[in-house]
DNA sequence: AACTTCACG
DNA sequence: GACGTACGTGAAGTTC
């Protein structure tokens, strides 16, 4: 059909689809050979959805997907800097470009690109031709550069948000009708495309000027009439630059196309060709959906051959993992191991392949108290077995004891067979959260090595994107939902321990865990090098497993008598305060209830300024109460009440979270407290401590600090603590390359005083402590992605003043601002930021609009700094055991920038220099910091003395 | 289970 | 031009 009146042309901005797909999806790879295909998958999904949806209502008669050919166009000849600050496409995206063209053709859509022209020029040319022929045009894109084409039968469609963009929407965005958009763009410029425009003129001002003068040429001709001196000067000075900018933003609607509109007639896809392509890409879900749509059978086996066009661009990567034929999950096929011969058979399979996925089942999540119930093994996808060892029969007898279930190997016999394999240096043991299993085996005298951990692989690749628990990983990367543990042990009060679970059910569940772990490992292994995080995984994550396991098993001695005494004192003082508080309130109420307290203060006593949160309750946080304590003159009763509540809250916190709770965490067998560190808990690379959290033991208040007196060394031993001094500021000085900061650290100066001196021009000698305090707050603020609001609140000063401080700071240290800008730009471009050591922290939401993007922005600024500090102490911890091997000393705790040891009295003076050297040199040799790292040491009978 | 508060670096 | 903001955690208690 010839294109004419009544025809409707769809023009799809293919390149935008690709980048959107690439950034929206995790880096998927083709299973059989590891070829990156995430963007292709997303692209296909978007095209498929487009065909399904966009064509329903207002079906096109003609359509084309248009791509950019290369980054070199006639515009780069006009202005060499045009789009020059665009980074090259990521390594793993480049091989996907030709595949998206292939995909377009597989969907039987016209696929158009042209050397020397941008996709936008082709779209402009086709849109003009269609308009002139009397047809309608819909441009599937949200690119503002295309908005100049809107009008006269041409409109845009933002496929993501399903928004139509007509002349009104364009005018809402640019403040001028579509035909004047190029004039506004020419004035405002575009930092993304590096269109210069006129400095200091943004869209708002540009729109104003164009409304007044009509277009750029008239405006420039009459520039001398402009009243505002600044605008006038700018326009006079930058007239040529604005003229070039206009040429850059004006789309060429006369590109010499080698095809006509008639060639773009819509055709249905050939289902066979489409299926063949999707199948070759190994997109299972999409293949299935297409098969359903066209009523075709799904191809069964994975394709043996790979199409020549789809070959990876590089051959430098290691050999791909063994091709994984699609094996369905079949829990009923898992083997239950009940005798030595069967166990030996499974272990021989591991000896043959060199790998073994393992998972333990126990009676508790606390590895120090958990009893081993069973071990599952997997040697290939779908090949899994379960070895029950500690299952018991259903009912308890009169004494609450229970008999072992039948058909289980004796524990000792089974472990004797397992031990040589688990310790065999030629057999890789694969686990999900291996630290748990490592500790269980260690308590049976087995040192599991070497290991791989799928949770840590996921963390190295996807930190910030999603969690790393097995269930989530299985659903995400294996498209398989595992059997929920609740189905076996129940939940809540009715929950039972795993030893009570019937062996056949345990076999299905536990075998599946090992099976999933193995398949995840197969999936992740080729992905690590492609994400460039193999070194991170191998040097910062995996080696930490045995180190942390040993620390956790060692535990720290806690003097419960000291804690109990403190609890009693706190209880008495709290009772007294409670009486006083209720008298002041004139009624009894629960002092621990923020809701009741808020109502009494703000409704009952009439304190002004109560602010309700989203739940409708008044906020009564410490900062609010502190404000109220200053209302002595207007609300003396409330001021006093607030002060008492603050005291009560402090005691309540110390008692419930620390002095009471810590006592319950003392292990009855070891008499010590064993925390658990999560390696993949914090997005930045920091560890997190749980059950109990020993990383937030009080220290800032005198009262709280006393709790550290309960963390003690046994007779004849000492606690030694070493902590990095200002490690994050040192990292900032290095990465942002700030000469003054680096110099100060090299000379061992007081960094906050130096900052104050630089900012305010006051001498360091005899400095007002107030000024130093403010500089310190700014130094910390910088690390957190400073804002005037945050600094103002922290320092309790007007926002304007805080803004002045920040301006002054950036003026004095301009490198900090450029570092921040570069970090945010990297996050927007790549979707992640990296530390000095290559750790990746993803930054979802950084490209969002709205208030949330501020959070993402600050997180992106903070992550490389906090993350590098975390990397450094990880490196120190990994080297520490070997370094202190000959000393009677062991590492017990880590608190982000501090390491705590227990050491024989006689070895204290030998430990400190050794540990200090390891910590101070921990960045070397991978990164040579241009500032020294300093670790300060202390020792004593308790943590309070050592810190 | 969600929310609030508060302990740490 | 308005919006909501310091970064990263975990635990306990109250409320729904």
PDB file of N, CA and C (backbone and C1' of nucleotides) in Angstrom, chain A residues 590 593 656 683 689 691 693 777 781 787 789 793 858-859 866, chain C residues 1 3-16:
ATOM      1  N   UNK A 590       2.259   5.349  79.543  1.00  0.00           N
ATOM      2  CA  UNK A 590       3.439   4.543  79.198  1.00  0.00           C
ATOM      3  C   UNK A 590       4.531   5.462  78.654  1.00  0.00           C
ATOM      4  N   UNK A 593       5.937   4.975  75.215  1.00  0.00           N
ATOM      5  CA  UNK A 593       5.102   5.110  74.026  1.00  0.00           C
ATOM      6  C   UNK A 593       5.222   6.511  73.439  1.00  0.00           C
ATOM      7  N   UNK A 656      17.642  -2.149  78.026  1.00  0.00           N
ATOM      8  CA  UNK A 656      17.001  -3.199  77.231  1.00  0.00           C
ATOM      9  C   UNK A 656      17.916  -3.707  76.120  1.00  0.00           C
ATOM     10  N   UNK A 683      25.290  -2.591  51.694  1.00  0.00           N
ATOM     11  CA  UNK A 683      25.570  -2.408  50.271  1.00  0.00           C
ATOM     12  C   UNK A 683      26.974  -1.913  49.977  1.00  0.00           C
ATOM     13  N   UNK A 689      26.907  -6.575  62.012  1.00  0.00           N
ATOM     14  CA  UNK A 689      26.980  -7.521  63.128  1.00  0.00           C
ATOM     15  C   UNK A 689      25.579  -7.743  63.674  1.00  0.00           C
ATOM     16  N   UNK A 691      22.935 -10.425  66.291  1.00  0.00           N
ATOM     17  CA  UNK A 691      22.705 -11.511  67.274  1.00  0.00           C
ATOM     18  C   UNK A 691      23.895 -11.819  68.166  1.00  0.00           C
ATOM     19  N   UNK A 693      24.290  -7.406  67.975  1.00  0.00           N
ATOM     20  CA  UNK A 693      25.079  -6.416  67.236  1.00  0.00           C
ATOM     21  C   UNK A 693      26.150  -5.872  68.170  1.00  0.00           C
ATOM     22  N   UNK A 777      32.074  19.310  61.169  1.00  0.00           N
ATOM     23  CA  UNK A 777      30.757  18.924  60.648  1.00  0.00           C
ATOM     24  C   UNK A 777      30.749  18.982  59.127  1.00  0.00           C
ATOM     25  N   UNK A 781      30.087  16.079  56.575  1.00  0.00           N
ATOM     26  CA  UNK A 781      29.014  16.310  55.620  1.00  0.00           C
ATOM     27  C   UNK A 781      29.435  15.999  54.199  1.00  0.00           C
ATOM     28  N   UNK A 787      24.437  18.644  52.127  1.00  0.00           N
ATOM     29  CA  UNK A 787      23.379  19.571  51.718  1.00  0.00           C
ATOM     30  C   UNK A 787      23.279  20.659  52.777  1.00  0.00           C
ATOM     31  N   UNK A 789      20.685  21.899  54.023  1.00  0.00           N
ATOM     32  CA  UNK A 789      19.671  21.518  54.991  1.00  0.00           C
ATOM     33  C   UNK A 789      20.260  20.630  56.088  1.00  0.00           C
ATOM     34  N   UNK A 793      20.891  21.557  60.055  1.00  0.00           N
ATOM     35  CA  UNK A 793      20.254  20.840  61.139  1.00  0.00           C
ATOM     36  C   UNK A 793      21.301  20.306  62.114  1.00  0.00           C
ATOM     37  N   UNK A 858      23.167  11.186  47.097  1.00  0.00           N
ATOM     38  CA  UNK A 858      24.061  11.219  48.252  1.00  0.00           C
ATOM     39  C   UNK A 858      24.644   9.846  48.545  1.00  0.00           C
ATOM     40  N   UNK A 859      23.819   8.813  48.385  1.00  0.00           N
ATOM     41  CA  UNK A 859      24.325   7.461  48.604  1.00  0.00           C
ATOM     42  C   UNK A 859      25.450   7.167  47.613  1.00  0.00           C
ATOM     43  N   UNK A 866      32.952   5.223  51.784  1.00  0.00           N
ATOM     44  CA  UNK A 866      32.692   4.227  52.813  1.00  0.00           C
ATOM     45  C   UNK A 866      33.137   2.838  52.329  1.00  0.00           C
TER      46      UNK A 866
ATOM     47  P    DG C   1      11.007  31.177  40.129  1.00  0.00           P
ATOM     48  O5'  DG C   1      10.360  29.874  40.754  1.00  0.00           O
ATOM     49  C5'  DG C   1       8.957  29.714  40.742  1.00  0.00           C
ATOM     50  C4'  DG C   1       8.635  28.480  41.517  1.00  0.00           C
ATOM     51  C3'  DG C   1       9.228  28.450  42.927  1.00  0.00           C
ATOM     52  O3'  DG C   1       8.251  27.847  43.767  1.00  0.00           O
ATOM     53  C1'  DG C   1       9.959  26.560  41.740  1.00  0.00           C
ATOM     54  P    DC C   3       6.317  22.364  48.490  1.00  0.00           P
ATOM     55  O5'  DC C   3       7.017  20.940  48.441  1.00  0.00           O
ATOM     56  C5'  DC C   3       6.856  20.099  47.304  1.00  0.00           C
ATOM     57  C4'  DC C   3       7.886  18.995  47.374  1.00  0.00           C
ATOM     58  C3'  DC C   3       8.309  18.638  48.807  1.00  0.00           C
ATOM     59  O3'  DC C   3       8.064  17.274  49.034  1.00  0.00           O
ATOM     60  C1'  DC C   3      10.212  18.984  47.415  1.00  0.00           C
ATOM     61  P    DG C   4       7.595  16.779  50.482  1.00  0.00           P
ATOM     62  O5'  DG C   4       8.937  16.235  51.149  1.00  0.00           O
ATOM     63  C5'  DG C   4       9.493  15.028  50.662  1.00  0.00           C
ATOM     64  C4'  DG C   4      10.958  15.024  50.958  1.00  0.00           C
ATOM     65  C3'  DG C   4      11.292  15.125  52.452  1.00  0.00           C
ATOM     66  O3'  DG C   4      12.121  14.038  52.761  1.00  0.00           O
ATOM     67  C1'  DG C   4      12.612  16.602  51.215  1.00  0.00           C
ATOM     68  P    DT C   5      12.557  13.795  54.235  1.00  0.00           P
ATOM     69  O5'  DT C   5      14.120  14.053  54.133  1.00  0.00           O
ATOM     70  C5'  DT C   5      14.911  13.167  53.332  1.00  0.00           C
ATOM     71  C4'  DT C   5      16.330  13.686  53.240  1.00  0.00           C
ATOM     72  C3'  DT C   5      16.883  14.281  54.521  1.00  0.00           C
ATOM     73  O3'  DT C   5      17.346  13.225  55.324  1.00  0.00           O
ATOM     74  C1'  DT C   5      17.542  15.556  52.613  1.00  0.00           C
ATOM     75  P    DA C   6      17.505  13.477  56.896  1.00  0.00           P
ATOM     76  O5'  DA C   6      19.048  13.750  57.033  1.00  0.00           O
ATOM     77  C5'  DA C   6      19.954  12.771  56.652  1.00  0.00           C
ATOM     78  C4'  DA C   6      20.941  13.360  55.653  1.00  0.00           C
ATOM     79  C3'  DA C   6      21.947  12.323  55.191  1.00  0.00           C
ATOM     80  O3'  DA C   6      21.640  11.983  53.835  1.00  0.00           O
ATOM     81  C1'  DA C   6      22.952  14.445  55.704  1.00  0.00           C
ATOM     82  P    DC C   7      21.268  10.487  53.573  1.00  0.00           P
ATOM     83  O5'  DC C   7      22.660   9.709  53.620  1.00  0.00           O
ATOM     84  C5'  DC C   7      23.507   9.691  52.479  1.00  0.00           C
ATOM     85  C4'  DC C   7      24.635   8.708  52.724  1.00  0.00           C
ATOM     86  C3'  DC C   7      24.148   7.336  53.201  1.00  0.00           C
ATOM     87  O3'  DC C   7      23.875   6.509  52.079  1.00  0.00           O
ATOM     88  C1'  DC C   7      25.928   8.113  54.573  1.00  0.00           C
ATOM     89  P    DG C   8      22.903   5.261  52.299  1.00  0.00           P
ATOM     90  O5'  DG C   8      23.692   4.340  53.335  1.00  0.00           O
ATOM     91  C5'  DG C   8      24.895   3.720  52.926  1.00  0.00           C
ATOM     92  C4'  DG C   8      25.463   2.933  54.087  1.00  0.00           C
ATOM     93  C3'  DG C   8      24.481   1.976  54.738  1.00  0.00           C
ATOM     94  O3'  DG C   8      24.381   0.789  53.952  1.00  0.00           O
ATOM     95  C1'  DG C   8      25.766   3.100  56.384  1.00  0.00           C
ATOM     96  P    DT C   9      23.204  -0.212  54.311  1.00  0.00           P
ATOM     97  O5'  DT C   9      23.749  -0.883  55.643  1.00  0.00           O
ATOM     98  C5'  DT C   9      22.859  -1.444  56.553  1.00  0.00           C
ATOM     99  C4'  DT C   9      23.571  -1.571  57.877  1.00  0.00           C
ATOM    100  C3'  DT C   9      22.767  -2.252  58.940  1.00  0.00           C
ATOM    101  O3'  DT C   9      23.010  -3.634  58.853  1.00  0.00           O
ATOM    102  C1'  DT C   9      23.783  -0.282  59.825  1.00  0.00           C
ATOM    103  P    DG C  10      21.862  -4.681  59.285  1.00  0.00           P
ATOM    104  O5'  DG C  10      21.757  -4.440  60.856  1.00  0.00           O
ATOM    105  C5'  DG C  10      22.838  -4.840  61.698  1.00  0.00           C
ATOM    106  C4'  DG C  10      22.355  -4.891  63.128  1.00  0.00           C
ATOM    107  C3'  DG C  10      21.137  -5.772  63.351  1.00  0.00           C
ATOM    108  O3'  DG C  10      21.316  -6.402  64.610  1.00  0.00           O
ATOM    109  C1'  DG C  10      20.593  -3.525  63.890  1.00  0.00           C
ATOM    110  P    DA C  11      20.243  -7.405  65.209  1.00  0.00           P
ATOM    111  O5'  DA C  11      19.552  -6.458  66.271  1.00  0.00           O
ATOM    112  C5'  DA C  11      20.354  -5.953  67.327  1.00  0.00           C
ATOM    113  C4'  DA C  11      19.475  -5.321  68.368  1.00  0.00           C
ATOM    114  C3'  DA C  11      18.244  -6.149  68.736  1.00  0.00           C
ATOM    115  O3'  DA C  11      18.128  -6.104  70.145  1.00  0.00           O
ATOM    116  C1'  DA C  11      17.583  -3.997  67.962  1.00  0.00           C
ATOM    117  P    DA C  12      17.051  -6.983  70.892  1.00  0.00           P
ATOM    118  O5'  DA C  12      16.082  -5.857  71.445  1.00  0.00           O
ATOM    119  C5'  DA C  12      16.625  -4.790  72.210  1.00  0.00           C
ATOM    120  C4'  DA C  12      15.543  -3.791  72.477  1.00  0.00           C
ATOM    121  C3'  DA C  12      14.215  -4.446  72.896  1.00  0.00           C
ATOM    122  O3'  DA C  12      13.745  -3.787  74.045  1.00  0.00           O
ATOM    123  C1'  DA C  12      13.890  -3.013  71.024  1.00  0.00           C
ATOM    124  P    DG C  13      12.540  -4.397  74.871  1.00  0.00           P
ATOM    125  O5'  DG C  13      11.370  -3.383  74.559  1.00  0.00           O
ATOM    126  C5'  DG C  13      11.564  -1.987  74.798  1.00  0.00           C
ATOM    127  C4'  DG C  13      10.473  -1.248  74.086  1.00  0.00           C
ATOM    128  C3'  DG C  13       9.082  -1.867  74.291  1.00  0.00           C
ATOM    129  O3'  DG C  13       8.232  -0.928  74.926  1.00  0.00           O
ATOM    130  C1'  DG C  13       9.506  -1.413  71.989  1.00  0.00           C
ATOM    131  P    DT C  14       6.687  -1.268  75.196  1.00  0.00           P
ATOM    132  O5'  DT C  14       6.010  -0.548  73.945  1.00  0.00           O
ATOM    133  C5'  DT C  14       6.271   0.835  73.727  1.00  0.00           C
ATOM    134  C4'  DT C  14       5.456   1.334  72.560  1.00  0.00           C
ATOM    135  C3'  DT C  14       3.967   1.022  72.651  1.00  0.00           C
ATOM    136  O3'  DT C  14       3.238   2.186  72.263  1.00  0.00           O
ATOM    137  C1'  DT C  14       4.844   0.153  70.632  1.00  0.00           C
ATOM    138  P    DT C  15       1.646   2.243  72.385  1.00  0.00           P
ATOM    139  O5'  DT C  15       1.242   1.931  70.875  1.00  0.00           O
ATOM    140  C5'  DT C  15       1.743   2.773  69.849  1.00  0.00           C
ATOM    141  C4'  DT C  15       1.268   2.271  68.499  1.00  0.00           C
ATOM    142  C3'  DT C  15      -0.228   1.924  68.441  1.00  0.00           C
ATOM    143  O3'  DT C  15      -0.765   2.511  67.266  1.00  0.00           O
ATOM    144  C1'  DT C  15       1.061   0.123  67.641  1.00  0.00           C
ATOM    145  P    DC C  16      -2.347   2.551  67.018  1.00  0.00           P
ATOM    146  O5'  DC C  16      -2.511   1.534  65.802  1.00  0.00           O
ATOM    147  C5'  DC C  16      -1.801   1.771  64.597  1.00  0.00           C
ATOM    148  C4'  DC C  16      -1.986   0.592  63.670  1.00  0.00           C
ATOM    149  C3'  DC C  16      -3.436   0.090  63.605  1.00  0.00           C
ATOM    150  O3'  DC C  16      -3.835  -0.022  62.253  1.00  0.00           O
ATOM    151  C1'  DC C  16      -1.939  -1.701  64.045  1.00  0.00           C
TER     152       DC C  16
END
